mmCIF file of C-alpha atoms in Angstrom:
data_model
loop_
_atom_site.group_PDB
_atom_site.id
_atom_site.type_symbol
_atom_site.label_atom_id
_atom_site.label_comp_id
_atom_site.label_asym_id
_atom_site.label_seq_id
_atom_site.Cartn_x
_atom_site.Cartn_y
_atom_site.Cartn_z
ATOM 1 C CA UNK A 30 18.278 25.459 11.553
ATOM 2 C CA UNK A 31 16.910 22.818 13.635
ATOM 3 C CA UNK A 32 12.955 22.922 14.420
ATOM 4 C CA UNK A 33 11.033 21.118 16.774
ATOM 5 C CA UNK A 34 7.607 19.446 15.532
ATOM 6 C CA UNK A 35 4.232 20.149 17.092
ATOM 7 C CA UNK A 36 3.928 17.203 19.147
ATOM 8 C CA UNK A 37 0.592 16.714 20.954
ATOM 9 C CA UNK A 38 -0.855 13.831 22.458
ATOM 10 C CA UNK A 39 -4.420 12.599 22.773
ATOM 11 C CA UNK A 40 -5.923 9.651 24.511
ATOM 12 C CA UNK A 41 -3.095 8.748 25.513
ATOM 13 C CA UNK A 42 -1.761 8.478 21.317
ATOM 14 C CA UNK A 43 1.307 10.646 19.905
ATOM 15 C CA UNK A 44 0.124 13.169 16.713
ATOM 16 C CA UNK A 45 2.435 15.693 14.659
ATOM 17 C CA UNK A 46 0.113 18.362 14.562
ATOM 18 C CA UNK A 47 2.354 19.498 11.426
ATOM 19 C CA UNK A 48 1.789 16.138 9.723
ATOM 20 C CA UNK A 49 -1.732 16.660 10.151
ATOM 21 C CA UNK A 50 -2.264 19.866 8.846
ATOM 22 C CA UNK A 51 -0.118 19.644 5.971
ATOM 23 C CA UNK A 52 -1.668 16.068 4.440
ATOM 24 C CA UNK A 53 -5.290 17.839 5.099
ATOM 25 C CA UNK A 54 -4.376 20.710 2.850
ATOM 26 C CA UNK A 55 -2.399 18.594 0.477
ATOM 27 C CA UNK A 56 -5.767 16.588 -0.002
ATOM 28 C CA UNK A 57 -8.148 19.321 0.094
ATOM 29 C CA UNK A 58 -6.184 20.637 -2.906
ATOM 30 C CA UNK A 59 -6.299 17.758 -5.077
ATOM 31 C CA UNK A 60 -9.735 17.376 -4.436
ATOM 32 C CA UNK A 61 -10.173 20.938 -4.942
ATOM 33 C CA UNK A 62 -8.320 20.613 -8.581
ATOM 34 C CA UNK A 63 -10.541 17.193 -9.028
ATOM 35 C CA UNK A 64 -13.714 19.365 -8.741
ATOM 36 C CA UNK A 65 -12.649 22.539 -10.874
ATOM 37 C CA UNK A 66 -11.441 19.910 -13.583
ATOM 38 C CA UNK A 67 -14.794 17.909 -13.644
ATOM 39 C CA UNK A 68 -17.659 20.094 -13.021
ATOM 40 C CA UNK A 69 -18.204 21.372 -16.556
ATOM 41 C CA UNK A 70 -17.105 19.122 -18.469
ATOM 42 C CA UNK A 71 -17.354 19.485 -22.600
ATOM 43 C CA UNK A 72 -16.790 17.134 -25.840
ATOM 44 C CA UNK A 73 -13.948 19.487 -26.891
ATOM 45 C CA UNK A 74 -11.873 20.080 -23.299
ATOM 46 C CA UNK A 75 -10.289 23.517 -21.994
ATOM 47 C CA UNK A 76 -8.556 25.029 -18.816
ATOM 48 C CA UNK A 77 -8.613 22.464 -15.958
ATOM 49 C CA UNK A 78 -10.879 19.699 -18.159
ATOM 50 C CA UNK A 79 -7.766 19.645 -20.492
ATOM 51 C CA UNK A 80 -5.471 19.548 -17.598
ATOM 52 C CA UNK A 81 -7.065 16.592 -15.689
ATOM 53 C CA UNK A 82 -7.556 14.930 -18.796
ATOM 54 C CA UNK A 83 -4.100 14.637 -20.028
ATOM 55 C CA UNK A 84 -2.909 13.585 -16.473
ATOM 56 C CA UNK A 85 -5.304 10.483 -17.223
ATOM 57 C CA UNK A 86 -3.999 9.537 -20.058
ATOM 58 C CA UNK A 87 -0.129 10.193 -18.654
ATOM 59 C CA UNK A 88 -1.040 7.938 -15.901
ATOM 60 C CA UNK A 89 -2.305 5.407 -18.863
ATOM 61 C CA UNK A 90 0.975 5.441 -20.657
ATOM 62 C CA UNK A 91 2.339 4.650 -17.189
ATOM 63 C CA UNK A 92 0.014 1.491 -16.744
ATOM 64 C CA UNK A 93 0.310 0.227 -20.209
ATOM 65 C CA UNK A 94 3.994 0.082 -19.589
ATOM 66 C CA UNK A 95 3.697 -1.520 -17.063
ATOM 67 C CA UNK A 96 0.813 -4.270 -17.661
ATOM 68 C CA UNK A 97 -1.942 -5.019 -20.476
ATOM 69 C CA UNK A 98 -5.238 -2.438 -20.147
ATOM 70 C CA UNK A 99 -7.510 -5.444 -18.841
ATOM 71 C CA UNK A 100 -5.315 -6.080 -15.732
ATOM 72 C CA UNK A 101 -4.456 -2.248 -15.253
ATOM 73 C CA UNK A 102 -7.042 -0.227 -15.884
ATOM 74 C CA UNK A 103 -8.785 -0.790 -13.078
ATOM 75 C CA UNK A 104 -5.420 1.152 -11.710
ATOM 76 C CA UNK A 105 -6.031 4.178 -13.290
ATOM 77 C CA UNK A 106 -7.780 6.016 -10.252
ATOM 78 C CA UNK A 107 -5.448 4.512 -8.420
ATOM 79 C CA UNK A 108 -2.627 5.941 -10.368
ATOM 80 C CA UNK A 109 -4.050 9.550 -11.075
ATOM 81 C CA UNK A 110 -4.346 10.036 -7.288
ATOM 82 C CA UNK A 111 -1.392 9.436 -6.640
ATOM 83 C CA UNK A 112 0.767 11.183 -8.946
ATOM 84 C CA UNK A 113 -1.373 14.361 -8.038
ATOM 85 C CA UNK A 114 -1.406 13.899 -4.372
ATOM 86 C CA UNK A 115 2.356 13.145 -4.037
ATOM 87 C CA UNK A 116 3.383 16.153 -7.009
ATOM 88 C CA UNK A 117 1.430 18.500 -4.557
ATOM 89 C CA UNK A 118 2.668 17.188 -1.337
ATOM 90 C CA UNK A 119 6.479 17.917 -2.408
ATOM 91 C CA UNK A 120 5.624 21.443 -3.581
ATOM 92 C CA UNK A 121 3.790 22.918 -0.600
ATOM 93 C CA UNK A 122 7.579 23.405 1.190
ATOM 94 C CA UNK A 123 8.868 25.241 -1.449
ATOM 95 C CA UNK A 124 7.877 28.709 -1.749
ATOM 96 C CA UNK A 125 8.023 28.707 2.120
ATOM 97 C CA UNK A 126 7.974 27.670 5.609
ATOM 98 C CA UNK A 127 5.856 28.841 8.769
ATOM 99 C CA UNK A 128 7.502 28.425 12.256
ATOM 100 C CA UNK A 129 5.401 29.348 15.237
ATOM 101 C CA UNK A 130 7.644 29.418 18.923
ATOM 102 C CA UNK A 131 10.329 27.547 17.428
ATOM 103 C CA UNK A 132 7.950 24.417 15.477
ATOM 104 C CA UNK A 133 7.897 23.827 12.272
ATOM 105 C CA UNK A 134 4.468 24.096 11.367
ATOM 106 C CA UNK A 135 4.136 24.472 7.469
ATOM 107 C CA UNK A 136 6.839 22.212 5.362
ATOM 108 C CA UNK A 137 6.423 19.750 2.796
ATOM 109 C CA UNK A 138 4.269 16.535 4.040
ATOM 110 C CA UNK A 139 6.478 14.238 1.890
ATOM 111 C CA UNK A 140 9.415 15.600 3.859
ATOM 112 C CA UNK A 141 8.659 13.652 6.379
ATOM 113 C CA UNK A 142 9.545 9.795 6.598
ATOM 114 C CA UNK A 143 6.872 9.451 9.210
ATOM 115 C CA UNK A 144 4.466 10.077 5.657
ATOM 116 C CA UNK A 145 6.302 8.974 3.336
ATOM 117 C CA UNK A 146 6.525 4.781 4.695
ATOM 118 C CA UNK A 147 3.085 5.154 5.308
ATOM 119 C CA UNK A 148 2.356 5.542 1.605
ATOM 120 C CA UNK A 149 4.577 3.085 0.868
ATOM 121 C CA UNK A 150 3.345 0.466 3.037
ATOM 122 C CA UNK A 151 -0.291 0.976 2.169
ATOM 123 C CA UNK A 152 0.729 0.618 -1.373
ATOM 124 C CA UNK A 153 2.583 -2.657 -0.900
ATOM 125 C CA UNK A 154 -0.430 -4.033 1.255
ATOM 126 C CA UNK A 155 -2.777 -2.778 -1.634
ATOM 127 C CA UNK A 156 -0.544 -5.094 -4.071
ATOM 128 C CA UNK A 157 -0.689 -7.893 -2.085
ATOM 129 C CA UNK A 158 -4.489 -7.630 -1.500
ATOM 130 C CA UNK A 159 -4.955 -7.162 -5.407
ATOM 131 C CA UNK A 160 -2.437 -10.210 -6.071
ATOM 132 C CA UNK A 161 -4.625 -12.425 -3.604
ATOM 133 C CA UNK A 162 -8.083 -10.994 -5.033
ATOM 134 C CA UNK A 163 -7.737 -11.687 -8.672
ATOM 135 C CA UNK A 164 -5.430 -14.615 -8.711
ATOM 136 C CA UNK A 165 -6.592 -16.370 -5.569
ATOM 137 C CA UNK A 166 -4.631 -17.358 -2.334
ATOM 138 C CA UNK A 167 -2.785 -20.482 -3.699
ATOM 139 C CA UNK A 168 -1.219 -19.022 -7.171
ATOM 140 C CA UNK A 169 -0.238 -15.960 -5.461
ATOM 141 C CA UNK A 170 1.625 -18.241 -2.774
ATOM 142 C CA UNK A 171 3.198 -19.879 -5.250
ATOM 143 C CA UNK A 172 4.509 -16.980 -7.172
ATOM 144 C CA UNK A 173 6.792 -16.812 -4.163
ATOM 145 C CA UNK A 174 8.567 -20.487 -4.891
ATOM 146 C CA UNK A 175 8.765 -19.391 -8.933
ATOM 147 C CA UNK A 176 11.410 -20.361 -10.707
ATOM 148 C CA UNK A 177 13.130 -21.850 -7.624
ATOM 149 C CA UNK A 178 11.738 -22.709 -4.417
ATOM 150 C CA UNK A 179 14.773 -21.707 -2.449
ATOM 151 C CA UNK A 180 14.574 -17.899 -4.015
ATOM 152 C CA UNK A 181 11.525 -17.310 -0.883
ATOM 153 C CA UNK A 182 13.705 -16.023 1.281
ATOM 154 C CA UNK A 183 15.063 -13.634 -0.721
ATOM 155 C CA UNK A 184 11.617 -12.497 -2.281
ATOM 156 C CA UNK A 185 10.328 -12.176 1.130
ATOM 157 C CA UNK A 186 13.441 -9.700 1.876
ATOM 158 C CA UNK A 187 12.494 -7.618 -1.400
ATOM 159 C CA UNK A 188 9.359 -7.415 -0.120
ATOM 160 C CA UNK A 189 10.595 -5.421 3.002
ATOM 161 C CA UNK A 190 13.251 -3.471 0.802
ATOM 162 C CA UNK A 191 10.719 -2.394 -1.738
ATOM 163 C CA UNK A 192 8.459 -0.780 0.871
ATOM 164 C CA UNK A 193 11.659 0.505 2.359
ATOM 165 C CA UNK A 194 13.207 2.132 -0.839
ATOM 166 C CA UNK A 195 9.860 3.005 -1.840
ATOM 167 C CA UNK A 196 9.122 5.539 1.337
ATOM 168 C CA UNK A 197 12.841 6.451 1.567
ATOM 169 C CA UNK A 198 13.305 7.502 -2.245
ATOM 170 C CA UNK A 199 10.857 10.224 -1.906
ATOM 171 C CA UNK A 200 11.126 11.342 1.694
ATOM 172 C CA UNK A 201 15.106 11.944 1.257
ATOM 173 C CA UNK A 202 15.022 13.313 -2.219
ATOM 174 C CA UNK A 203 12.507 16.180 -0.827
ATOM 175 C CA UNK A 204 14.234 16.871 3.058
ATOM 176 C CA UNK A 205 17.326 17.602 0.947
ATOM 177 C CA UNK A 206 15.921 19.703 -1.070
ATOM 178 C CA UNK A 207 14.331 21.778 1.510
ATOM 179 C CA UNK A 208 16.937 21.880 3.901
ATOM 180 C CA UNK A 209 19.009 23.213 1.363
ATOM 181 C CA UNK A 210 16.424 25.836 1.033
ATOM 182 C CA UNK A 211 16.801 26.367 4.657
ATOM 183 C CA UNK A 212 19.847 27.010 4.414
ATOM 184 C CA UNK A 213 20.291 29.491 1.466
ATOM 185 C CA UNK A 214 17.522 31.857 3.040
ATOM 186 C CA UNK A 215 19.848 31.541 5.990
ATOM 187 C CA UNK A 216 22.342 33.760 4.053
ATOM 188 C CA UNK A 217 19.524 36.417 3.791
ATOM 189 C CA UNK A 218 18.592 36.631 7.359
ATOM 190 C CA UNK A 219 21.869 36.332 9.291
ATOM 191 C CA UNK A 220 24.474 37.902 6.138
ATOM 192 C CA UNK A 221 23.082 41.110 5.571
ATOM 193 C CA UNK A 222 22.645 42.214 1.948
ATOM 194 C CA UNK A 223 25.420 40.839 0.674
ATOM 195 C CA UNK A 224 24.531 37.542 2.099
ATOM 196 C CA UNK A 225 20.686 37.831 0.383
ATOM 197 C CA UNK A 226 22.103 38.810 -2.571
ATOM 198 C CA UNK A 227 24.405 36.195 -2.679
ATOM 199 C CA UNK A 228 21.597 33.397 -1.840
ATOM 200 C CA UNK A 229 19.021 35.003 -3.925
ATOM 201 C CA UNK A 230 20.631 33.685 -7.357
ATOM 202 C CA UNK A 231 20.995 30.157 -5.860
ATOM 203 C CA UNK A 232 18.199 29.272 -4.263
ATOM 204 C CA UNK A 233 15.698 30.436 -7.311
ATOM 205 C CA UNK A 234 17.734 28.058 -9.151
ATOM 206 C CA UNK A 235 17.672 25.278 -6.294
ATOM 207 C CA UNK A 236 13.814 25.816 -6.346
ATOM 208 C CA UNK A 237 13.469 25.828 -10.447
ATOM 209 C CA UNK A 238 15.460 22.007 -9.361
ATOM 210 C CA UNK A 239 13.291 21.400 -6.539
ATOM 211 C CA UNK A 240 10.408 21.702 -8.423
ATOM 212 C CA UNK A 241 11.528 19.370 -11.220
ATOM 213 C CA UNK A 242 12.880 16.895 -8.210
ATOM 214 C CA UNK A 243 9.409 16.783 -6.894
ATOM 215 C CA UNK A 244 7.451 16.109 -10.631
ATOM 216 C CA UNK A 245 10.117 13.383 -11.229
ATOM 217 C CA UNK A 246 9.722 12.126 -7.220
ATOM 218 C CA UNK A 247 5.787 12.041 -8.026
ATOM 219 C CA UNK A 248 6.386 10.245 -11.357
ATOM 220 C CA UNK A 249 9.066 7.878 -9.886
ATOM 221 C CA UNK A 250 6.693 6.613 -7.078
ATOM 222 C CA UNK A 251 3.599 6.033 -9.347
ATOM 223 C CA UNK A 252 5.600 4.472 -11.779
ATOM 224 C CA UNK A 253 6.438 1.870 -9.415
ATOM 225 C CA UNK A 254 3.451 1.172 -7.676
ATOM 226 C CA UNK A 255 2.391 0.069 -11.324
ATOM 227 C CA UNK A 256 5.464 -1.956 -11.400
ATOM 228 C CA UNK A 257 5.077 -3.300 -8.112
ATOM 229 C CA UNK A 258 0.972 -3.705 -8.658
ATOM 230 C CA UNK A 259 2.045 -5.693 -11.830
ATOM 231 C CA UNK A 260 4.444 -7.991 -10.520
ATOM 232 C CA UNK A 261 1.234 -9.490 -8.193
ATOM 233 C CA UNK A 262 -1.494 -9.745 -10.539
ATOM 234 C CA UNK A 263 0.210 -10.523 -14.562
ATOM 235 C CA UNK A 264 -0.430 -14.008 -14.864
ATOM 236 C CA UNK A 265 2.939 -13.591 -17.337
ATOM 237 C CA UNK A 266 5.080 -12.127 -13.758
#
């Protein structure tokens, strides 16, 4: 069950040639969806217009939850891309997997920690940069010291185990998911019939799951980059 990745290296740098491929086709999709939703659009919305346009206001209910509309809506991109980038990301691995001389080339992007800390960091960093932006260097500082002086220790430690929990949330939720995958198609392929019948049952029940794992994944990490993106820039925080 265990796959090698497509390591290469370049100039004299690592890449996962997997990695690669599978966040350029996750984005090329959104922004394919983005374009189909927005190219006609119409006072009364249909098809793809409605589609797009109730993720917006979703993402909304998210950021009013979260902040007051003045603060967060300048979020909302922010928000909308995410939710669709991750949601898509943690169903490409479902309906299958492509291995080529023993590498795994085609598998869920988000099943991948490598990916999945990435996002998290740059979403941390893009709190902090917000927090510093709109309330300037020396209130942000001291939101540190706030109630107590000696809590900035411990805030700088959530700091670290936010972006930690953040990355690992999503990347474990999804591995499991498709290495359990893995391994029901595994009764198929080396049980005979009885073994594929026996797996079939399961693992179109594990994916009906999966797929709800990876809308409430893609929910779960916009939700609290909101939270996250709040607790730097309220002035009430």
């Amino acid at each position: 069950m265990q796959h090698e990745a497509p390591i290469r290296e370049f100039l004299g740098l690592t890449f996962n040639l997997s990695n690669v491929l599978m966040i350029t086709i996750t984005s090329l999709i959104v922004l394919a969806i983005a374009i189909a939703a927005t190219r006609s659009l119409q006072l009364r919305p249909t098809g793809m217009q409605n589609f797009i346009e109730w993720v917006f206001d979703f993402v909304k209910g998210i950021i009013n939850s979260t902040m007051d509309w003045q603060t967060g809506g300048r979020f909302l991109t922010l928000g909308v891309t995410l939710i669709m980038y991750i949601f898509v990301a943690n169903m490409l691995g479902l309906p299958f997997s492509v291995r080529v001389n023993d590498e795994l080339w085609w598998k869920s992007p988000t099943a991948d920690a490598t990916i999945t800390l990435t996002l998290a960091v740059m979403i941390v960093g893009l709190t902090h940069y917000y927090g510093v932006k709109m309330k300037g260097v020396s209130e942000y500082m001291r939101d540190y010291t706030r109630p107590m002086a000696f809590l900035f220790p411990l805030k700088i430690i959530e700091e670290f185990a936010n972006t930690l929990t953040l990355g690992l949330r999503l990347y474990g939720n999804i591995f499991a998911g498709e290495i359990l995958l893995k391994l029901l198609a595994g009764l198929g392929t080396q049980h005979g019939v009885l073994g594929a019948i026996g797996g079939a049952i399961p693992m179109m029940a594990w994916q009906a799951f999966s797929i709800f794992v990876g809308c409430i994944q893609a929910f779960i990490f916009t939700m609290l980059t909101m939270v996250y993106m709040a607790h730097k820039v309220s002035q009430d925080h």
